[in-house]
Amino acid sequence: MRTLLLRSLFARPVTIAAPSAENAALTEVGHALEGRIRRLYGRSLTIREVDAGSCNGCELEIHALNNAVYDCERFGLRFAASPRHCDVLMVTGPVTRNMKVALERTYAATPDPKWVVAVGDCACGCGVFEDSYAVIGAVDKVVPVDLHVKGCPPRPIELLRGLVALVDKATAKG
Amino acid sequence: MSETLQTLLQGRTAIAGHRPWPRYEIDAATWDALGAALAAGEGTLLGLWGDEGLVHMALSAPTLPTPAIVTLAVPDGTFPSVGKHHPPAIRLERAVCDLYGYAAAGAPDARKWLDHGAWGITAPLGSRAPAPLADPVAYDFSPVHGEGLHQIPVGPVHAGIIEPGHFRFTANGEIIARLEERLGYVHKGIDSLTTGCDIDRAARLVARVSGDSTVAASFAFARALESARGISAPPRAVALRGIMAELERIANHLGDIGAVCNDAAFALILAYCGILREKVLAACDRVFGHRLMMDKIVPGGVAHDPSPAELGVILAMLDDIAPLFADVVEEYDDTPSLQDRTCATGVVTPDLVVKWGAGGHVGRASGRDFDARRNLAYAPYDDLGFLVPVFMAGDVDARVRVRIREVEASMEMIRMLIDSLPDGPVRTQATGASAGEGVAVTEAFRGDLLVWLRLDGSRVARCHIRDASWFQWPLLEASIENNIVADFPLCNKSFNCSYSGHDL
């Protein structure tokens, strides 16, 4: 009966339990992010994810940012359901011709100031899908991109590092 | 009907160089009769795809010793519709028409499917004739008539971190009268990109058809290519492929179990499944150098030969997650308020999964006792005893329970495979200049995944990938009927069909 819930109440957080190299990097990245976002947005940077043609690999890793190990919310980063509620569009995939209008409309629906992060090799440069009649290519061919996070797909830790870089850029812009 | 599926194919000479299953060239009358035989329940449609001047259809039947591929020449650009007899073929025929321009004569649905009028050309693998751009929103959804009905359009951009697709609900108050899907948004032209391309590029493309099934797709591609070349991967590589495929299955099922419970507002299981999934992916990363093990299965073998210490990482991870997973399962079992949402929700009837040949958890939750690892046995599973869980209820709960049992079975399989891992090389030479055709089906986490290819020297002349989702998406429409709108996310996640794997 509810042993899982009880254990959760008394367990140490998995997020900081194992101080391996990767977790150390995670903590370091996280604290850097927290300080900058607090100055800019009072600890809040809201993200809307848009799959504009991805194979779903990038989505799996972006999902992982929400799990207890990476727990991006502790850094003030959260994902919203609507572009109208967000500051950042995180776009994956080579933009397909069938998704071009949807991406443009999502961008238009996002209030200013806004930033676009292109996530993954396809979003950054078209990846393996180059030369297809069905693909426009990199995200910056459709909407302006403020940051590129490469990888196929990028690891969650690399995504967090990328968001730090974004906040650097956001400071310079704002 | 006078002729059965078996007699229609009996005594024919198979095309030379097509392995391991036969391919027959047939005429239009036989093609049509096969469609009727499928509709009569004599067999299962495994795929239907276009080729230059041809259409191919893969099918299996209890009366046939192995699955077979039949090919019909389409000199005048039309072929008899299978879909007019057998509805599972309808979307496949619409896709053939969009890509090649070959029309299915008598097809019940002539609307475009993958072609949203945004390519600037029609029939990209056929005439490539210039076409004006169309309004992407313009699409004739099937009319729904009745009092008090309203429509709810959802997508292509969804609320979660998921792939794009459009769902058009027609609801009466809270009750869904009809769901119609519109897909194709992430169509990347993979059929075209893998036509006439070198083998390495084709392998990279196949690995990126659907990121969650990258191992299963690369596995099928490698086996199809090895069949076409008449070679086989070394025993150690075969076992390692099995280990990777089961790791992928565990990781995806853990994600799905958590996400289904979260869609029923039970976040605790999501939190634990997220941790478990992360442990699996971290182990994959340490051992194979990639969290999703992308590009790690290659034609001729595998890309990495793990050391005993690395295999120990996998075993230690399994020992770590097994007791916690048992707790998660107990929590699911002990929470009636959660089962109140999952039980009797999104029911798919057994006759539908049989008719559609729906694989994976969708089929096995509705009584279809089919698993490609056993029914179309391939190495390393042909030597492995394992449980194929089957449930009868056909609801969200049954699809969750299939996954739970499969996670347990896969953990056991990985232990057995590591225990009996043969020594030796992990790669044979897969290059060469021979021609040939190959086909393979692997059991991805969401069901049977078919890869068919034709080699032309050192290049892939044509390669087609058919994800399990093709035969599951239509059943999602059926499952949601008479459910409330709020239960759609739950049903959708319990299917977890692939958008990218379907749209190609």
XYZ file of C-alpha atoms in Angstrom:
678
model
C 0.000 0.000 0.000
C 1.520 3.230 -1.200
C 5.042 2.051 -0.463
C 6.238 3.852 -3.562
C 4.749 7.127 -2.390
C 6.137 6.725 1.120
C 9.557 5.885 -0.219
C 9.431 8.967 -2.439
C 8.728 11.153 0.568
C 11.757 9.950 2.452
C 14.134 9.188 -0.426
C 17.021 11.421 -1.317
C 16.494 13.155 -4.650
C 17.929 11.113 -7.534
C 18.981 14.375 -9.085
C 21.931 14.993 -6.854
C 22.518 11.530 -5.414
C 25.356 10.198 -7.541
C 28.169 12.725 -7.944
C 29.547 11.242 -11.165
C 31.218 13.501 -13.705
C 27.997 13.943 -15.616
C 25.945 14.858 -12.560
C 28.632 17.331 -11.529
C 28.347 18.984 -14.901
C 24.600 18.991 -14.536
C 24.744 20.809 -11.212
C 27.263 23.292 -12.546
C 25.180 24.007 -15.628
C 22.033 24.245 -13.584
C 23.351 26.846 -11.169
C 24.718 29.022 -13.939
C 21.339 28.944 -15.595
C 19.429 29.724 -12.439
C 21.349 32.938 -11.715
C 20.893 34.363 -15.181
C 17.232 33.493 -15.506
C 16.428 35.006 -12.138
C 17.915 38.326 -13.305
C 16.045 38.240 -16.598
C 12.723 36.661 -15.929
C 12.369 36.265 -12.193
C 13.311 32.591 -12.493
C 10.955 31.810 -15.336
C 11.803 30.765 -18.860
C 8.937 28.974 -20.557
C 9.512 26.723 -23.541
C 7.227 25.488 -26.296
C 8.528 22.511 -28.234
C 7.689 22.234 -31.945
C 8.474 19.115 -33.944
C 8.778 20.437 -37.483
C 9.781 17.138 -39.049
C 11.970 15.273 -36.581
C 12.312 11.488 -36.359
C 11.189 11.757 -32.714
C 14.692 11.072 -31.392
C 15.156 14.689 -30.285
C 11.707 14.673 -28.634
C 12.702 11.677 -26.515
C 15.717 13.545 -25.176
C 13.841 16.812 -24.675
C 11.316 14.773 -22.682
C 14.137 13.582 -20.465
C 14.747 17.187 -19.321
C 11.506 16.824 -17.360
C 12.476 13.624 -15.557
C 13.718 13.545 -11.966
C 17.328 13.104 -13.037
C 17.623 16.304 -15.090
C 14.598 18.045 -13.570
C 14.787 21.216 -15.622
C 12.068 22.934 -13.554
C 14.508 23.422 -10.671
C 16.339 25.868 -12.956
C 13.180 27.819 -13.742
C 12.727 26.129 -17.089
C 9.326 24.744 -17.891
C 7.474 23.500 -20.937
C 4.126 25.066 -21.828
C 1.313 23.706 -23.965
C 0.739 26.888 -25.934
C 3.127 29.140 -27.833
C 1.214 32.111 -26.407
C 2.558 31.258 -22.962
C 6.201 30.831 -23.885
C 9.466 32.718 -24.267
C 11.379 30.094 -26.195
C 10.476 27.925 -29.160
C 12.484 24.744 -29.219
C 12.286 23.448 -32.776
C 13.413 20.018 -33.981
C 13.647 18.311 -37.328
C 14.500 19.351 -40.792
C 11.492 21.565 -41.479
C 9.260 19.581 -43.806
C 7.267 21.381 -46.474
C 4.128 19.973 -44.854
C 5.049 21.610 -41.505
C 6.268 24.981 -42.785
C 2.987 26.852 -42.324
C 2.367 25.316 -38.895
C 5.840 26.398 -37.743
C 5.378 29.921 -39.091
C 2.027 30.229 -37.340
C 3.417 28.911 -34.072
C 6.230 31.470 -34.297
C 3.731 34.240 -35.015
C 1.659 33.147 -32.005
C 4.633 33.476 -29.648
C 4.805 36.868 -27.911
C 7.938 39.049 -28.087
C 10.618 38.945 -26.875
C 11.110 35.400 -28.048
C 14.013 33.134 -28.816
C 14.255 30.115 -31.061
C 16.486 27.155 -30.284
C 17.138 24.711 -33.106
C 17.663 21.288 -31.540
C 19.473 18.456 -33.320
C 21.580 18.048 -36.428
C 18.519 18.125 -38.708
C 17.226 21.399 -37.251
C 20.720 22.905 -37.405
C 21.654 21.899 -40.916
C 19.178 19.423 -42.421
C 21.094 16.282 -41.446
C 20.581 13.110 -43.457
C 17.412 14.394 -45.089
C 19.153 16.875 -47.350
C 18.081 17.055 -50.998
C 14.556 15.804 -50.441
C 11.632 17.337 -52.331
C 9.657 17.176 -49.055
C 12.116 19.038 -46.838
C 12.927 22.745 -46.660
C 15.916 22.159 -44.410
C 17.351 23.836 -41.355
C 14.998 25.742 -39.064
C 16.701 29.080 -39.839
C 15.398 28.834 -43.390
C 11.900 29.388 -41.994
C 12.211 31.338 -38.732
C 15.181 33.221 -37.221
C 17.226 31.010 -34.895
C 19.059 32.320 -31.835
C 20.836 29.157 -30.844
C 21.806 25.815 -32.346
C 22.194 22.692 -30.216
C 23.748 19.971 -32.337
C 23.651 16.227 -31.845
C 21.760 13.300 -33.258
C 20.021 13.609 -30.920
C 21.753 15.885 -28.385
C 22.013 14.354 -24.927
C 19.802 15.993 -22.269
C 22.895 17.409 -20.571
C 23.873 19.045 -23.855
C 20.397 20.530 -24.125
C 20.792 22.058 -20.674
C 24.190 23.462 -21.645
C 22.556 24.901 -24.739
C 19.924 26.647 -22.680
C 22.693 28.328 -20.651
C 24.150 29.652 -23.868
C 20.714 30.876 -24.864
C 20.347 32.849 -21.667
C 23.751 34.424 -22.415
C 22.414 35.483 -25.769
C 19.135 36.655 -24.280
C 21.053 38.930 -21.900
C 22.998 40.453 -24.769
C 19.815 40.979 -26.754
C 17.695 42.351 -23.952
C -15.114 -16.876 -54.005
C -13.697 -19.731 -56.006
C -9.979 -19.476 -55.483
C -8.302 -19.330 -52.115
C -5.234 -17.327 -51.313
C -3.174 -20.501 -51.310
C -4.317 -21.702 -54.740
C -3.818 -18.223 -56.196
C -0.094 -18.444 -55.440
C 0.391 -22.187 -55.858
C 2.728 -23.477 -58.546
C 4.146 -20.078 -59.385
C 7.837 -19.560 -59.919
C 9.371 -17.095 -57.538
C 11.615 -14.336 -58.847
C 15.265 -15.366 -58.589
C 17.416 -13.482 -56.113
C 14.608 -12.454 -53.739
C 15.266 -13.765 -50.234
C 14.292 -15.178 -47.823
C 10.623 -15.196 -48.821
C 9.339 -15.654 -52.378
C 8.283 -12.829 -54.644
C 5.866 -13.563 -57.480
C 4.938 -11.494 -60.496
C 1.191 -11.674 -60.918
C -1.508 -10.220 -63.168
C -4.211 -7.740 -62.286
C -6.922 -10.395 -61.887
C -4.816 -12.314 -59.358
C -3.979 -9.068 -57.534
C -7.672 -8.303 -57.267
C -8.496 -11.851 -56.127
C -5.785 -11.641 -53.455
C -7.402 -8.459 -52.157
C -10.715 -10.300 -51.900
C -9.017 -13.241 -50.171
C -7.465 -10.886 -47.600
C -10.887 -9.371 -47.014
C -12.305 -12.856 -46.489
C -9.897 -13.278 -43.615
C -7.581 -15.744 -45.332
C -4.435 -13.780 -44.668
C -2.836 -10.654 -43.287
C -1.653 -7.654 -45.253
C 1.972 -6.892 -44.324
C 2.575 -3.958 -46.637
C 1.821 -2.346 -49.983
C 4.233 -0.010 -51.708
C 5.189 1.396 -55.070
C 8.240 0.901 -57.229
C 9.164 2.161 -60.683
C 6.318 0.883 -62.881
C 5.269 -1.618 -60.205
C 3.297 -2.084 -57.034
C 4.296 -4.655 -54.435
C 2.169 -6.230 -51.739
C 3.465 -8.312 -48.841
C 1.107 -10.751 -47.190
C 1.086 -13.741 -44.911
C -1.413 -16.519 -44.423
C -1.652 -19.647 -42.304
C -1.908 -21.649 -45.533
C 1.392 -20.277 -46.871
C 4.691 -21.673 -45.561
C 6.217 -18.181 -45.353
C 5.016 -14.665 -46.071
C 5.137 -13.736 -49.737
C 5.514 -10.619 -51.836
C 3.469 -10.197 -55.001
C 4.251 -7.696 -57.707
C 1.983 -6.192 -60.328
C 3.174 -4.146 -63.286
C 1.262 -0.903 -63.737
C 2.004 0.111 -67.351
C -1.046 2.370 -67.570
C -0.581 3.848 -64.105
C -3.510 2.104 -62.438
C -3.923 -1.081 -60.468
C -6.983 -2.754 -58.944
C -7.638 -1.416 -55.479
C -7.065 -3.841 -52.634
C -8.625 -1.275 -50.320
C -12.034 -1.625 -51.930
C -12.083 -5.186 -50.558
C -9.795 -4.819 -47.593
C -9.830 -1.434 -45.788
C -6.350 -1.800 -44.167
C -4.887 -1.181 -47.642
C -6.657 2.157 -48.179
C -4.055 4.503 -46.660
C -1.203 2.496 -48.181
C -2.782 2.923 -51.617
C -3.279 6.640 -51.037
C 0.423 6.896 -50.198
C 1.397 4.976 -53.358
C -0.769 7.343 -55.377
C 0.796 10.425 -53.744
C 4.368 9.223 -54.251
C 4.177 7.457 -57.630
C 0.982 8.737 -59.181
C -0.384 5.189 -59.614
C -4.108 5.213 -58.986
C -5.893 2.382 -57.205
C -8.888 1.734 -59.461
C -12.099 1.492 -57.489
C -10.506 2.740 -54.265
C -13.083 3.955 -51.766
C -10.999 7.001 -50.775
C -9.261 9.056 -53.461
C -8.080 11.887 -51.206
C -4.405 12.760 -50.917
C -2.715 11.370 -47.826
C 0.978 12.331 -47.617
C 0.772 15.044 -50.276
C -0.549 18.198 -48.600
C 0.012 20.287 -51.702
C 3.207 21.800 -50.297
C 5.869 20.048 -52.379
C 5.473 22.079 -55.556
C 5.381 18.810 -57.506
C 3.116 15.795 -57.690
C 4.211 12.165 -57.738
C 7.801 12.865 -56.572
C 8.828 9.288 -57.396
C 6.873 9.297 -60.638
C 6.217 12.103 -63.100
C 7.487 14.906 -60.792
C 5.102 17.232 -62.612
C 5.035 20.795 -61.258
C 1.984 21.492 -59.100
C 0.675 24.707 -57.583
C 0.967 25.076 -53.808
C -2.281 24.341 -51.993
C -3.672 25.685 -48.724
C -2.417 23.170 -46.146
C -5.652 23.489 -44.174
C -7.822 22.480 -47.136
C -8.780 18.846 -46.624
C -12.154 17.180 -46.985
C -12.776 15.504 -43.666
C -15.476 12.863 -43.824
C -18.821 14.459 -43.056
C -20.530 13.577 -39.787
C -24.264 14.215 -39.537
C -26.432 14.412 -36.461
C -27.933 16.762 -33.951
C -25.818 18.601 -31.420
C -22.479 17.654 -32.954
C -19.488 19.942 -32.833
C -15.941 19.620 -34.121
C -12.704 19.911 -32.196
C -9.628 20.367 -34.391
C -6.326 19.404 -32.716
C -2.881 19.798 -34.226
C -0.637 19.508 -36.116
C 1.246 21.243 -33.270
C 0.173 19.424 -30.112
C 0.245 20.457 -26.482
C 2.883 17.975 -25.373
C 6.416 17.297 -26.521
C 5.238 14.990 -29.276
C 5.180 14.654 -33.015
C 2.801 16.578 -35.275
C -0.453 15.287 -36.715
C -4.013 16.518 -36.978
C -6.951 15.001 -35.132
C -10.452 16.083 -36.062
C -12.915 15.113 -33.355
C -16.636 15.253 -33.850
C -18.204 15.244 -30.407
C -21.635 15.258 -28.918
C -21.060 17.053 -25.651
C -18.222 15.133 -24.038
C -18.733 11.979 -26.085
C -16.649 11.472 -29.213
C -18.796 10.420 -32.163
C -15.889 10.197 -34.579
C -12.190 10.824 -34.777
C -10.548 11.311 -38.129
C -6.786 11.503 -38.388
C -4.848 13.491 -40.914
C -1.175 12.567 -41.048
C 1.784 13.214 -43.320
C 3.108 16.372 -41.655
C 6.560 14.925 -41.026
C 6.862 13.331 -44.457
C 10.537 13.705 -45.325
C 10.625 11.778 -48.593
C 12.511 8.784 -47.196
C 11.281 6.472 -49.973
C 12.825 8.890 -52.461
C 16.048 9.484 -50.507
C 16.699 5.740 -50.215
C 16.154 5.218 -53.941
C 19.479 4.857 -55.737
C 21.617 5.808 -52.768
C 24.727 4.200 -51.331
C 24.305 1.632 -48.599
C 25.854 3.672 -45.781
C 23.529 6.611 -46.400
C 20.524 4.295 -46.681
C 21.463 2.732 -43.332
C 21.668 6.172 -41.695
C 18.302 7.144 -43.149
C 16.625 3.928 -42.024
C 18.010 4.490 -38.519
C 16.219 7.860 -38.537
C 12.812 6.757 -39.765
C 11.578 6.795 -36.177
C 14.043 7.636 -33.433
C 12.339 5.451 -30.841
C 12.639 2.381 -33.105
C 16.087 3.079 -34.503
C 17.476 -0.279 -33.349
C 14.529 -2.270 -34.698
C 14.646 -0.494 -38.069
C 18.414 -0.885 -38.436
C 18.015 -4.529 -37.414
C 15.428 -5.140 -40.149
C 17.446 -3.197 -42.733
C 20.614 -5.154 -41.928
C 18.784 -8.480 -42.136
C 17.097 -7.565 -45.416
C 20.428 -6.490 -46.889
C 22.187 -9.605 -45.634
C 19.424 -11.753 -47.154
C 19.790 -9.962 -50.477
C 23.562 -10.553 -50.403
C 23.173 -14.128 -49.182
C 25.372 -13.542 -46.130
C 24.697 -13.621 -42.419
C 26.039 -11.711 -39.463
C 28.383 -13.567 -37.055
C 26.699 -15.275 -34.039
C 28.121 -12.777 -31.542
C 26.765 -9.858 -33.563
C 23.357 -11.521 -33.774
C 23.182 -11.897 -29.995
C 24.311 -8.289 -29.488
C 21.561 -7.147 -31.864
C 19.059 -8.971 -29.685
C 20.425 -7.289 -26.560
C 20.129 -3.854 -28.158
C 16.627 -4.526 -29.472
C 15.442 -5.596 -26.017
C 17.086 -2.598 -24.338
C 15.222 -0.372 -26.791
C 11.967 -2.177 -26.021
C 12.443 -1.781 -22.253
C 13.293 1.923 -22.536
C 10.254 2.672 -24.719
C 7.821 0.611 -22.674
C 9.004 2.309 -19.481
C 8.410 5.689 -21.083
C 4.943 4.632 -22.254
C 3.832 3.105 -18.951
C 4.811 6.311 -17.171
C 3.186 8.533 -19.778
C -0.123 6.610 -19.789
C -0.344 6.910 -16.000
C 0.562 10.586 -16.211
C -2.246 11.152 -18.720
C -4.544 9.722 -16.042
C -3.046 12.345 -13.686
C -1.009 9.799 -11.728
C 2.381 11.487 -11.777
C 4.129 9.205 -9.291
C 4.487 6.339 -11.752
C 5.677 8.747 -14.442
C 8.367 9.993 -12.078
C 9.595 6.482 -11.321
C 9.366 5.280 -14.907
C 11.337 8.370 -15.938
C 14.126 7.423 -13.545
C 14.085 3.796 -14.711
C 14.139 4.803 -18.365
C 17.030 7.151 -17.685
C 19.003 4.320 -16.069
C 18.485 2.181 -19.173
C 19.517 4.957 -21.552
C 22.553 5.882 -19.450
C 23.684 2.234 -19.555
C 23.175 2.140 -23.339
C 25.267 5.291 -23.621
C 28.082 3.851 -21.526
C 28.141 0.539 -23.365
C 27.333 1.476 -26.955
C 28.244 5.153 -26.996
C 24.727 6.324 -27.877
C 21.683 6.560 -25.620
C 19.289 5.371 -28.327
C 21.921 3.063 -29.913
C 21.481 4.795 -33.261
C 23.652 3.403 -36.114
C 24.961 0.651 -33.836
C 23.459 -2.173 -35.895
C 25.101 -2.089 -39.301
C 24.845 -4.317 -42.374
C 27.018 -7.343 -41.663
C 26.996 -7.051 -37.892
C 27.214 -4.438 -35.175
C 29.387 -1.335 -34.829
C 30.655 -1.986 -31.313
C 31.841 -5.112 -29.496
C 31.247 -4.572 -25.783
C 33.885 -5.752 -23.316
C 32.968 -8.068 -20.408
C 33.030 -5.008 -18.139
C 30.576 -3.206 -20.416
C 28.252 -6.215 -20.440
C 28.495 -6.077 -16.648
C 27.148 -2.514 -16.813
C 24.004 -3.813 -18.510
C 23.558 -6.620 -15.984
C 24.090 -4.254 -13.064
C 21.537 -1.847 -14.545
C 18.992 -4.681 -14.840
C 19.621 -5.714 -11.227
C 19.157 -2.088 -10.247
C 15.873 -1.471 -12.059
C 14.160 -4.852 -11.600
C 13.056 -4.403 -7.948
C 12.009 -0.797 -8.503
C 10.021 -1.791 -11.581
C 8.254 -4.464 -9.492
C 7.268 -1.704 -7.059
C 5.915 0.410 -9.911
C 3.828 -2.524 -11.133
C 2.531 -3.101 -7.607
C 1.612 0.564 -7.373
C -0.313 0.298 -10.646
C -2.102 -2.814 -9.416
C -2.947 -1.234 -6.046
C -4.447 1.971 -7.399
C -8.122 1.488 -8.280
C -8.549 5.187 -9.080
C -5.925 4.826 -11.808
C -7.460 1.643 -13.174
C -10.799 3.394 -13.166
C -9.342 5.515 -15.971
C -7.528 2.753 -17.866
C -9.992 -0.148 -17.647
C -12.747 -0.275 -20.280
C -11.291 2.859 -21.911
C -10.381 2.890 -25.603
C -11.458 -0.655 -26.378
C -10.322 -2.256 -29.645
C -12.255 -5.393 -30.546
C -10.424 -8.630 -31.428
C -11.911 -8.796 -34.937
C -10.458 -5.384 -35.798
C -6.888 -6.203 -34.746
C -7.055 -9.434 -36.748
C -8.446 -7.691 -39.827
C -5.868 -4.923 -39.664
C -3.061 -7.285 -38.709
C -2.238 -4.890 -35.890
C 0.971 -5.897 -34.187
C 2.646 -5.058 -30.932
C 0.810 -4.146 -27.769
C -2.232 -3.013 -29.804
C -2.755 -6.497 -31.217
C -1.683 -8.473 -28.170
C -3.940 -6.484 -25.840
C -6.920 -7.537 -28.002
C -6.117 -11.223 -28.233
C -3.976 -11.326 -31.406
C -1.247 -13.739 -30.402
C 1.382 -12.552 -32.862
C 4.967 -11.533 -32.234
C 7.414 -11.376 -35.134
C 10.189 -12.614 -32.848
C 8.303 -15.897 -32.506
C 5.897 -16.149 -35.459
C 8.436 -15.035 -38.070
C 11.309 -16.240 -35.908
C 14.720 -14.775 -36.579
C 18.045 -14.942 -34.829
C 18.714 -14.616 -31.944
C 15.095 -15.215 -30.904
C 14.725 -18.543 -32.722
C 16.872 -20.154 -30.005
C 15.371 -18.272 -27.104
C 12.408 -19.269 -25.009
C 10.380 -16.205 -24.074
C 6.916 -15.215 -23.053
C 4.563 -13.420 -25.443
C 1.911 -11.861 -23.208
C -1.614 -11.719 -24.635
C -4.616 -10.043 -23.066
C -8.210 -10.037 -24.209
C -9.762 -6.835 -22.864
C -8.412 -4.582 -25.633
C -8.514 -1.495 -23.413
C -5.864 0.959 -22.211
C -5.253 -1.233 -19.173
C -4.550 -4.293 -21.339
C -2.077 -2.319 -23.465
C -0.294 -1.215 -20.294
C -0.229 -4.790 -18.997
C 1.231 -6.139 -22.234
C 4.053 -3.620 -21.838
C 4.614 -4.537 -18.186
C 4.950 -8.245 -18.997
C 7.189 -7.443 -21.970
C 9.560 -5.367 -19.867
C 9.929 -8.340 -17.533
C 10.381 -10.760 -20.441
C 12.942 -8.518 -22.133
C 15.004 -8.202 -18.957
C 15.086 -12.004 -18.793
C 16.039 -12.253 -22.469
C 18.931 -9.843 -22.103
C 20.282 -11.866 -19.196
C 20.017 -15.081 -21.235
C 21.681 -13.489 -24.257
C 24.569 -12.127 -22.192
C 24.933 -15.465 -20.383
C 25.324 -17.391 -23.604
C 27.066 -14.706 -25.656
C 29.326 -16.432 -28.204
C 32.885 -15.285 -28.812
C 34.115 -14.231 -32.198
C 33.931 -11.374 -34.666
C 31.021 -8.925 -34.687
C 31.058 -7.964 -38.337
C 31.309 -9.664 -41.714
C 32.024 -7.949 -44.968
C 28.691 -6.726 -46.302
C 30.017 -4.778 -49.235
C 30.152 -6.143 -52.719
C 28.561 -5.602 -56.051
C 25.947 -8.324 -56.249
C 22.361 -7.599 -57.119
C 19.526 -9.071 -55.100
C 16.387 -8.366 -53.150
C 15.772 -8.893 -49.485
C 12.982 -8.547 -46.982
C 12.918 -8.745 -43.199
C 10.461 -8.159 -40.393
C 11.583 -7.347 -36.876
C 9.501 -6.841 -33.778
C 9.964 -3.205 -32.776
C 8.580 -2.107 -29.432
C 5.337 -1.042 -31.093
C 5.009 -4.034 -33.395
C 6.240 -5.664 -36.578
C 8.417 -3.497 -38.780
C 9.030 -4.539 -42.390
C 11.969 -3.519 -44.560
C 12.127 -4.503 -48.206
C 15.003 -3.557 -50.480
C 16.492 -4.144 -53.892
C 20.214 -3.842 -54.367
C 21.874 -2.747 -57.557
C 25.564 -3.416 -57.169
C 26.872 -1.402 -54.263
C 23.787 0.804 -54.132
C 20.279 0.489 -52.776
C 18.030 0.717 -55.832
C 14.828 0.868 -53.770
C 14.088 0.497 -50.080
C 10.735 0.605 -48.344
C 10.127 0.683 -44.614
C 6.683 -0.129 -43.239
C 6.214 0.760 -39.589
C 3.702 -1.082 -37.399
C 1.816 2.195 -37.022
C 0.244 1.902 -40.491
C -2.076 -0.793 -39.141
C -2.539 0.767 -35.691
C -3.430 4.401 -36.461
C -6.801 3.452 -38.020
C -7.659 1.402 -34.929
C -7.052 4.419 -32.704
C -9.929 6.058 -34.567
C -12.073 3.025 -33.762
C -10.984 2.787 -30.130
C -11.946 6.337 -29.208
C -15.541 6.133 -30.434
C -18.003 6.734 -27.585
C -15.211 7.663 -25.168
C -15.007 11.112 -23.637
C -12.714 13.742 -25.119
C -10.630 13.841 -21.935
C -9.689 10.182 -22.397
C -8.156 10.735 -25.814
C -4.613 11.469 -24.546
C -4.799 8.281 -22.511
C -5.889 6.209 -25.517
C -3.405 7.862 -27.839
C -0.501 7.234 -25.476
C -1.592 3.643 -24.902
C -1.177 3.133 -28.670
C 1.854 5.431 -29.039
C 1.847 5.147 -32.812
C 4.718 6.692 -34.717
C 4.118 9.798 -36.813
C 7.539 9.932 -38.424
C 7.634 6.168 -38.999
C 4.279 6.409 -40.733
C 4.802 9.632 -42.665
C 8.295 8.632 -43.855
